[in-house]
PDB file of C-alpha atoms in Angstrom:
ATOM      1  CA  UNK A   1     155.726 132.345  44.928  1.00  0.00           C
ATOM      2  CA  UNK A   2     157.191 132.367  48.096  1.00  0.00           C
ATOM      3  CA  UNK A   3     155.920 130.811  50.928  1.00  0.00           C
ATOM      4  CA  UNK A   4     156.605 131.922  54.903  1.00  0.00           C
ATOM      5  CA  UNK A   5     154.351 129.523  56.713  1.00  0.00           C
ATOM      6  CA  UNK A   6     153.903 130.254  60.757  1.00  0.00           C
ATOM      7  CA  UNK A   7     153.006 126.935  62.514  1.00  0.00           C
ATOM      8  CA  UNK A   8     150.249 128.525  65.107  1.00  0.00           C
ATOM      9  CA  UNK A   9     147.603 131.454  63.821  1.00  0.00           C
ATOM     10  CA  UNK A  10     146.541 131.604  67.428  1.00  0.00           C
ATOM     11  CA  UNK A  11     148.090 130.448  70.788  1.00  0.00           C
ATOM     12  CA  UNK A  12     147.263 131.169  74.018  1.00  0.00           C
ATOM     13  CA  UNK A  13     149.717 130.063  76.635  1.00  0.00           C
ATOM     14  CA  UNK A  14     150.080 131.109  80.577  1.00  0.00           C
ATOM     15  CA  UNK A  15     152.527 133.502  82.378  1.00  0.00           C
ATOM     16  CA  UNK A  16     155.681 131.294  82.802  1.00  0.00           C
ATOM     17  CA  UNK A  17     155.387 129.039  80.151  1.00  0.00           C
ATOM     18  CA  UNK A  18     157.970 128.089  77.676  1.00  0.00           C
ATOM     19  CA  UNK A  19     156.495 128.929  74.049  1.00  0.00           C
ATOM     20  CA  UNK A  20     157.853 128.090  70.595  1.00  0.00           C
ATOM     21  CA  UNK A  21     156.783 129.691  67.501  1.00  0.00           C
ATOM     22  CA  UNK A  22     158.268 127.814  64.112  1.00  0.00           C
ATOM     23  CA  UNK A  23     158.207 129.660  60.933  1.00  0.00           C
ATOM     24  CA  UNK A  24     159.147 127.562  57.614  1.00  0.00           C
ATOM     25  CA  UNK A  25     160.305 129.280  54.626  1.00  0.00           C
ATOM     26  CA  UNK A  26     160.747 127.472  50.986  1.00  0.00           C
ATOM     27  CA  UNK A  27     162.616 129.437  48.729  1.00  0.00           C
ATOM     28  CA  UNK A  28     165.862 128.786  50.015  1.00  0.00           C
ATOM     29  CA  UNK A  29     166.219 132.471  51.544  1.00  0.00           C
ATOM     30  CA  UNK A  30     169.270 133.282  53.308  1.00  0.00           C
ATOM     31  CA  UNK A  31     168.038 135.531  56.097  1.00  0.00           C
ATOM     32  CA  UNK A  32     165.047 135.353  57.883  1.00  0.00           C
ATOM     33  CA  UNK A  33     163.431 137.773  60.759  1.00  0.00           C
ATOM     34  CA  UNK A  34     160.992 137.801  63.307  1.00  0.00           C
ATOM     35  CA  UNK A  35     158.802 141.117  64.208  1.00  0.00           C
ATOM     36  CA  UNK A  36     156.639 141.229  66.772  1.00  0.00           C
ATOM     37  CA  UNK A  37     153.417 143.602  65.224  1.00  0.00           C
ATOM     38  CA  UNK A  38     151.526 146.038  67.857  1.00  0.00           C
ATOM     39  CA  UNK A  39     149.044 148.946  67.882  1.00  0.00           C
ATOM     40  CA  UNK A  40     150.764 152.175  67.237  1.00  0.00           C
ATOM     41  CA  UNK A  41     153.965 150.956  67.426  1.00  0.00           C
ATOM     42  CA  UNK A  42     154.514 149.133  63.706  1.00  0.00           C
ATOM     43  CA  UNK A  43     156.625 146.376  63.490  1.00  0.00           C
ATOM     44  CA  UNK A  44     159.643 145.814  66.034  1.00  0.00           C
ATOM     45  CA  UNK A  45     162.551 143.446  64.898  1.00  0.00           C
ATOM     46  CA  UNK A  46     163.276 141.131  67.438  1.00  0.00           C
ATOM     47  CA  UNK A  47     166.228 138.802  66.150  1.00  0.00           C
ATOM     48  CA  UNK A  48     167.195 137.658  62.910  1.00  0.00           C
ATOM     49  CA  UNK A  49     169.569 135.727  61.259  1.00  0.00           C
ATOM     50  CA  UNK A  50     172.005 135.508  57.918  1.00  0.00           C
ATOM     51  CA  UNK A  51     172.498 131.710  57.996  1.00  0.00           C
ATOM     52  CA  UNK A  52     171.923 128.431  59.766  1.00  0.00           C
ATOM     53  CA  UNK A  53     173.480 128.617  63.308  1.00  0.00           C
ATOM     54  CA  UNK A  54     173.634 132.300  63.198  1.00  0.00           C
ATOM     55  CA  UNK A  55     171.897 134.997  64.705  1.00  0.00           C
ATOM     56  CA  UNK A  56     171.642 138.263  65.746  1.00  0.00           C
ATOM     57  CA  UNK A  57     169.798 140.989  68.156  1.00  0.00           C
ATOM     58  CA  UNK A  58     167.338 143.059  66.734  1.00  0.00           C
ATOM     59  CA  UNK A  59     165.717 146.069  68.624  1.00  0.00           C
ATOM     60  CA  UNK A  60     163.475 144.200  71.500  1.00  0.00           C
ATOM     61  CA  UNK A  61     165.211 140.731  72.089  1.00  0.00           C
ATOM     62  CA  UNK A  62     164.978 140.589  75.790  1.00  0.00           C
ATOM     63  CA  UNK A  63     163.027 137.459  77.159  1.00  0.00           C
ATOM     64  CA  UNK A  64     162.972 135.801  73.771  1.00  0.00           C
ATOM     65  CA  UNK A  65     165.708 133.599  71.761  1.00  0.00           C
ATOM     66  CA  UNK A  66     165.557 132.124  68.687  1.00  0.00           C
ATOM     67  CA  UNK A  67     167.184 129.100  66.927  1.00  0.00           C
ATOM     68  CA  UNK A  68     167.911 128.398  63.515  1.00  0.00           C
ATOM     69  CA  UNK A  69     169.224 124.599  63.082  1.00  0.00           C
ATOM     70  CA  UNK A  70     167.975 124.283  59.436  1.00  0.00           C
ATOM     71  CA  UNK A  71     168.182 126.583  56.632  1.00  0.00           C
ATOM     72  CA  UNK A  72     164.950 127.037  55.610  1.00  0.00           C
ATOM     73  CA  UNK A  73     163.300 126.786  59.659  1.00  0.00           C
ATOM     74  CA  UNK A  74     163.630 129.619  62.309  1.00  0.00           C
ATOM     75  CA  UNK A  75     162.279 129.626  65.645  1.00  0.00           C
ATOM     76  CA  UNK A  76     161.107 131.984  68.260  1.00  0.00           C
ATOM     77  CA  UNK A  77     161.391 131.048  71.915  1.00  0.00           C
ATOM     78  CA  UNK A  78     159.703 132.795  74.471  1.00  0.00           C
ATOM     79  CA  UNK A  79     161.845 131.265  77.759  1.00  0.00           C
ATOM     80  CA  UNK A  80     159.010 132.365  80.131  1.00  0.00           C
ATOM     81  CA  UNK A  81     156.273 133.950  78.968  1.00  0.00           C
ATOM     82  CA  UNK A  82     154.554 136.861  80.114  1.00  0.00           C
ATOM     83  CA  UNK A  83     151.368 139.292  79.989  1.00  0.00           C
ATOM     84  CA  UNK A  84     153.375 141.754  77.941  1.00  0.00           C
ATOM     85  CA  UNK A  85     154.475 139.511  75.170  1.00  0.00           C
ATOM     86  CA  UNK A  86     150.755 139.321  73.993  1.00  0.00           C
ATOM     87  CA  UNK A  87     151.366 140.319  70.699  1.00  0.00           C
ATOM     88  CA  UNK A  88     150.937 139.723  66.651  1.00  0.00           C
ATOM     89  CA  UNK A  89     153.972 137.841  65.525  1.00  0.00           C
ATOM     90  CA  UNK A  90     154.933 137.821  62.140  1.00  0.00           C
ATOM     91  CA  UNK A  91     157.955 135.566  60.486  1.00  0.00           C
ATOM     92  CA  UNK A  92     159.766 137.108  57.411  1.00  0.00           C
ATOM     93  CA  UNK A  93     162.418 135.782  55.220  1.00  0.00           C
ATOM     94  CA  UNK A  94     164.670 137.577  51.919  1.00  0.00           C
ATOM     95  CA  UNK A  95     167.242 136.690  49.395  1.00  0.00           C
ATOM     96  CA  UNK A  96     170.158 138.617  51.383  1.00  0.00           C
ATOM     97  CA  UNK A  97     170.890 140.722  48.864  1.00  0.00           C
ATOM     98  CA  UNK A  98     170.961 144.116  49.324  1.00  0.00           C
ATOM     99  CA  UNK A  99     167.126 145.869  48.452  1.00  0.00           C
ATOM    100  CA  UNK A 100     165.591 142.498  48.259  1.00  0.00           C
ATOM    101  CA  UNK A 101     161.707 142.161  49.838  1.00  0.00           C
ATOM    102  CA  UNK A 102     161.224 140.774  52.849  1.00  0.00           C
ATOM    103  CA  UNK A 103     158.064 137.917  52.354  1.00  0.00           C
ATOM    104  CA  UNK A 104     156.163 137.259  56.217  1.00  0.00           C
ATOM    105  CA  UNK A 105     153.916 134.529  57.051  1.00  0.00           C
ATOM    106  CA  UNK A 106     150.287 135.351  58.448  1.00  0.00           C
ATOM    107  CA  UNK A 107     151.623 136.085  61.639  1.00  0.00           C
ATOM    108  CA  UNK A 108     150.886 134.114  64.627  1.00  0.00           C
ATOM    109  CA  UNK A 109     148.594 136.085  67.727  1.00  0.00           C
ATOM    110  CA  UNK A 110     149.683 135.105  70.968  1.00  0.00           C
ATOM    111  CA  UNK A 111     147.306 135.714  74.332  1.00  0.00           C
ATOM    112  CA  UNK A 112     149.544 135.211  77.246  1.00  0.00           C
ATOM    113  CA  UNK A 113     147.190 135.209  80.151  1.00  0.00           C
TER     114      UNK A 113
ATOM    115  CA  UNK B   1     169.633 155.529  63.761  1.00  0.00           C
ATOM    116  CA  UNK B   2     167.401 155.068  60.905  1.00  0.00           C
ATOM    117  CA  UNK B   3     163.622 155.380  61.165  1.00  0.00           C
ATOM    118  CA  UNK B   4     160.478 156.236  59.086  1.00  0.00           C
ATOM    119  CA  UNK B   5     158.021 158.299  59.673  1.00  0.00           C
ATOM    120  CA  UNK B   6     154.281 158.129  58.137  1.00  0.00           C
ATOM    121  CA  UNK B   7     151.192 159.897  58.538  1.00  0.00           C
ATOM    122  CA  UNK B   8     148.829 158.658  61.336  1.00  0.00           C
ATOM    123  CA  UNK B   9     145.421 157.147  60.445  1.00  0.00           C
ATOM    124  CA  UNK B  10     142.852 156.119  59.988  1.00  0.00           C
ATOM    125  CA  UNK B  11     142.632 157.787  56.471  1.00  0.00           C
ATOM    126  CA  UNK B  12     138.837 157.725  55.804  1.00  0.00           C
ATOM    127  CA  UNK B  13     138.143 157.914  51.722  1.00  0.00           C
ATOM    128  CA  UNK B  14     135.330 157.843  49.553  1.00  0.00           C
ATOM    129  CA  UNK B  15     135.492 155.255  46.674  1.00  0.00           C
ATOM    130  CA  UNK B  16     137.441 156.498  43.438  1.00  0.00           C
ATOM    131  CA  UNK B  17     138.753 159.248  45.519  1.00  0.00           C
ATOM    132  CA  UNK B  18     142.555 160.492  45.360  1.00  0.00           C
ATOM    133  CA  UNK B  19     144.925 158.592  47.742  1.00  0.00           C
ATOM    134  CA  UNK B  20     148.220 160.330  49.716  1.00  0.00           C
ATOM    135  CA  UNK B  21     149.856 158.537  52.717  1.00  0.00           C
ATOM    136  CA  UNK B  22     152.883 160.736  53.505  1.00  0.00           C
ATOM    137  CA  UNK B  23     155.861 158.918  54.208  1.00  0.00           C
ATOM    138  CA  UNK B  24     159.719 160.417  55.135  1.00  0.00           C
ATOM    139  CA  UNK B  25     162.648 158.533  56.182  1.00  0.00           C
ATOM    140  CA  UNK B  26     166.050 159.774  58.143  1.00  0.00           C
ATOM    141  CA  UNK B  27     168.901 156.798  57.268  1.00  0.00           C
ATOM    142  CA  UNK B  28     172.778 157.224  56.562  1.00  0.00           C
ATOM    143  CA  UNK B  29     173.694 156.148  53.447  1.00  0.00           C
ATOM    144  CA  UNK B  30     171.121 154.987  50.686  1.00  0.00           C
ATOM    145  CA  UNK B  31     168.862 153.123  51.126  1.00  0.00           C
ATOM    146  CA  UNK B  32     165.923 151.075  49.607  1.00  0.00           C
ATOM    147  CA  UNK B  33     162.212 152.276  50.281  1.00  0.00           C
ATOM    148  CA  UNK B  34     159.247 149.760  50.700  1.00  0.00           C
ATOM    149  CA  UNK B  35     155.822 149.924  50.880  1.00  0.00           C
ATOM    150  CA  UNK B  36     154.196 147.028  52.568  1.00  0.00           C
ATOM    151  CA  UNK B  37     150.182 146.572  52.677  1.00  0.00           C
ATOM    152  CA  UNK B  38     148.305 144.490  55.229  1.00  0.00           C
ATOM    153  CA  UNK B  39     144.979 142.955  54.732  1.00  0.00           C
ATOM    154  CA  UNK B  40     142.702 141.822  57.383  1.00  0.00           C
ATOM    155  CA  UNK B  41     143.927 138.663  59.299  1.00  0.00           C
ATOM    156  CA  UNK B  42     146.960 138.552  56.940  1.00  0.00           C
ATOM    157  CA  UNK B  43     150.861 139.136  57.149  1.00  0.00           C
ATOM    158  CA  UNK B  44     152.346 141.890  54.933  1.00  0.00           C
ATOM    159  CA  UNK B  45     152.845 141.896  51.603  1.00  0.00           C
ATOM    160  CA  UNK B  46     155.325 144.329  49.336  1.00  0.00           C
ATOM    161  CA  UNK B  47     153.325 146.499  47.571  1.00  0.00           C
ATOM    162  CA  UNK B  48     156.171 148.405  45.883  1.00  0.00           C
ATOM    163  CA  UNK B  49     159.762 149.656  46.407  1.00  0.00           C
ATOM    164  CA  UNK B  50     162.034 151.572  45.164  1.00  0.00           C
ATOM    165  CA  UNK B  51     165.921 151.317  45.180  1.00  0.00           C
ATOM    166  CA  UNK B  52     167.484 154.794  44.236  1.00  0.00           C
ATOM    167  CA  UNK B  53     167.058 158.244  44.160  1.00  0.00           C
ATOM    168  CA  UNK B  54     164.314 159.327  41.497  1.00  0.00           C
ATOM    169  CA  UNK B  55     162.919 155.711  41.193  1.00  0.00           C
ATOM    170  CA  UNK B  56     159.064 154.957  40.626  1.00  0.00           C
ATOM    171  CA  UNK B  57     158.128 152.182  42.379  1.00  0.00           C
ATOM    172  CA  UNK B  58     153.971 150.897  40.584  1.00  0.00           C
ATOM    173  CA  UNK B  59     151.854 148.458  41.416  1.00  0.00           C
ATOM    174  CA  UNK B  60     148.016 147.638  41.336  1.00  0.00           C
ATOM    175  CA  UNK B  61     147.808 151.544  40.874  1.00  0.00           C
ATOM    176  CA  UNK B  62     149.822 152.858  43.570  1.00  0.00           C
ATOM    177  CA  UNK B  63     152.827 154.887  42.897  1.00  0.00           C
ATOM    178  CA  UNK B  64     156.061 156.075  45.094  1.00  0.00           C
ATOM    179  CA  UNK B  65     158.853 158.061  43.921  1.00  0.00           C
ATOM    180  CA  UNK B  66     161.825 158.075  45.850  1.00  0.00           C
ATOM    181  CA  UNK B  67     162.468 161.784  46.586  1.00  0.00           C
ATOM    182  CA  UNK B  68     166.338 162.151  48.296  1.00  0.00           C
ATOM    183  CA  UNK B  69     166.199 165.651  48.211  1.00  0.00           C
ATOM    184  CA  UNK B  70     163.251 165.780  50.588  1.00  0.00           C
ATOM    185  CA  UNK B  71     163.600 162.363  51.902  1.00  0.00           C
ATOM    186  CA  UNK B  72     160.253 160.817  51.422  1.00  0.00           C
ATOM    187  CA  UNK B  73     158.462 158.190  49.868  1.00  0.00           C
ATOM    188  CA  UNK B  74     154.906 159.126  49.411  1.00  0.00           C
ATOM    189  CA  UNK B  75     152.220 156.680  48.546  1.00  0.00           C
ATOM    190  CA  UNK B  76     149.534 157.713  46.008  1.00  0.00           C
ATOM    191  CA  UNK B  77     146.606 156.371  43.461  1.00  0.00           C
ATOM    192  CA  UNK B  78     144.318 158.046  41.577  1.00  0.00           C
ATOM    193  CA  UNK B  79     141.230 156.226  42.268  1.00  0.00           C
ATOM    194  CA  UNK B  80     140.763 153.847  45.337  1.00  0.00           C
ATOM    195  CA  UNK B  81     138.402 151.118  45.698  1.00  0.00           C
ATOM    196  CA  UNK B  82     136.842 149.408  49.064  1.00  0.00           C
ATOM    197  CA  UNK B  83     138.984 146.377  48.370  1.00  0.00           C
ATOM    198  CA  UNK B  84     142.028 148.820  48.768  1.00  0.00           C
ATOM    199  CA  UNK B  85     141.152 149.316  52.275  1.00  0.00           C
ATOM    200  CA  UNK B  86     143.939 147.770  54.412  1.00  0.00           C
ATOM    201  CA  UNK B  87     147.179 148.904  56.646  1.00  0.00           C
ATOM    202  CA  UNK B  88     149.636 150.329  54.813  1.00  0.00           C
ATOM    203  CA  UNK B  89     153.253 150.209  56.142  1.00  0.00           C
ATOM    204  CA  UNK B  90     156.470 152.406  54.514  1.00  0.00           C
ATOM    205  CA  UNK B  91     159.781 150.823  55.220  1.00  0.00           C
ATOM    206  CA  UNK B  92     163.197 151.305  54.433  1.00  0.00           C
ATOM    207  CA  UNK B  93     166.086 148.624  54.312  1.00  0.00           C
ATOM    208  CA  UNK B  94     169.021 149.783  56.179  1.00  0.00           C
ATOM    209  CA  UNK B  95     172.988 149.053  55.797  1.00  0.00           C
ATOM    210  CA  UNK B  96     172.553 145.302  57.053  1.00  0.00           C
ATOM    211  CA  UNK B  97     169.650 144.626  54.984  1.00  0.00           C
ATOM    212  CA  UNK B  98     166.877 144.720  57.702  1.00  0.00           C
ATOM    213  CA  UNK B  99     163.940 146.434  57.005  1.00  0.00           C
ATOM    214  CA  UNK B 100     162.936 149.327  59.455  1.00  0.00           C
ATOM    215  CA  UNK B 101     159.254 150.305  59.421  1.00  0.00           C
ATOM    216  CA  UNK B 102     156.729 153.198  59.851  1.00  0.00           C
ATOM    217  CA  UNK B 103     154.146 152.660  62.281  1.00  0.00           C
ATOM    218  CA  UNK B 104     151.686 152.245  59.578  1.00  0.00           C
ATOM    219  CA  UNK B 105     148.730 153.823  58.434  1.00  0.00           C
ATOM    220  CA  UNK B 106     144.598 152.381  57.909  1.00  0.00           C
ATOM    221  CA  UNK B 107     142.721 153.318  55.272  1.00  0.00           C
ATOM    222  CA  UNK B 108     139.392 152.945  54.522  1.00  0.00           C
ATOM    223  CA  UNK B 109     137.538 153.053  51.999  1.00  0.00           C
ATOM    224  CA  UNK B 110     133.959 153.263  51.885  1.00  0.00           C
ATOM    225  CA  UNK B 111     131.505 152.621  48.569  1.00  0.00           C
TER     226      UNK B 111
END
């Protein structure tokens, strides 16, 4: 089985603060994702990426980045973190083929405060 | 662009009875439909999915049949049980292979 593993279940971090969140994936899956999950509003892409080094804008990227130096690694940086980025975040990764599954982590809930 | 579109919750069932979470998608092209379940305190997991017109897509019971002709994706099962109740999630995967979601639905299920 596949196995997304999100380093944090819980954070909580203050306005202004630089966050990481690290996702590790080990099947070897080209792309991998990050979502961020919230009440009424389903899951929101926020970047993902095709390959080590690349990336690419989902549909909410502003105030995050991401980095993706290893294959099977891809991180979420919040530059300076604030109230409304208190959210479920959930890591995915897939095959790259076309229909394939997306497989997420538990998700990681952040309290910026 | 894109999007999905399922029925709002919660969804409030009986055990054993019959299970329908509406779900219809607007996408260029053709794509593949998901459903995605969510437990409590857990990430998502692929329930089922279909990749073509007139597909079934089964598991544990549920069943989706990709309709192009009315562009849905409906989730049913005959018989739920408490253990079934969870958030269910329809998706879609669009031209570059991302996965675009509904905004989910609850169900639950009570004994």
């Amino acid at each position: 089985d596949v196995k997304v593993t999100q380093s944090s279940r819980y954070l909580v971090k203050r306005t202004g603060e630089k966050v990481f969140l690290e996702c590790v994936q080990d099947m070897d899956h080209e792309n991998m994702f990050w979502y961020r999950q919230d009440p009424g509003l389903g899951l929101r892409l926020i970047y993902f990426s095709y390959d080590v080094k690349m990336k690419e804008k989902g549909d909410i990227p502003e105030g995050y980045s991401v980095s993706r130096e290893k294959k099977e690694r891809f991180s979420l940086i919040l530059e300076s973190a604030s109230t409304n980025q208190t959210s479920m975040y959930l890591c995915a990764s897939s095959l790259g083929r076309r229909g394939s599954p997306l497989h997420f982590g538990n998700g990681t809930r952040l309290t910026v405060t | 662009g894109d999007s999905v579109t399922q029925m709002e919750g919660p969804v409030t069932l009986s055990e054993e009875a019959f299970l329908t979470i509406n779900c219809t998608y607007t996408a260029t092209g053709y794509p593949s439909l998901f459903w995605y379940v969510q437990y409590p305190g857990e990430g998502l997991q692929l329930l089922l999915k279909a990749t073509k017109a007139d597909d079934k897509g089964s598991n544990k019971g549920f069943e989706a049949t990709y309709r192009k002709e009315t562009t849905s994706f409906h989730l049913e099962k005959g018989s739920v049980q408490v253990s079934d109740s969870a958030v269910y999630f329809c998706a879609l995967s669009d031209h570059a292979d991302k996965l675009i979601f509904g905004t989910g639905t609850r169900l639950q299920v009570f004994p």
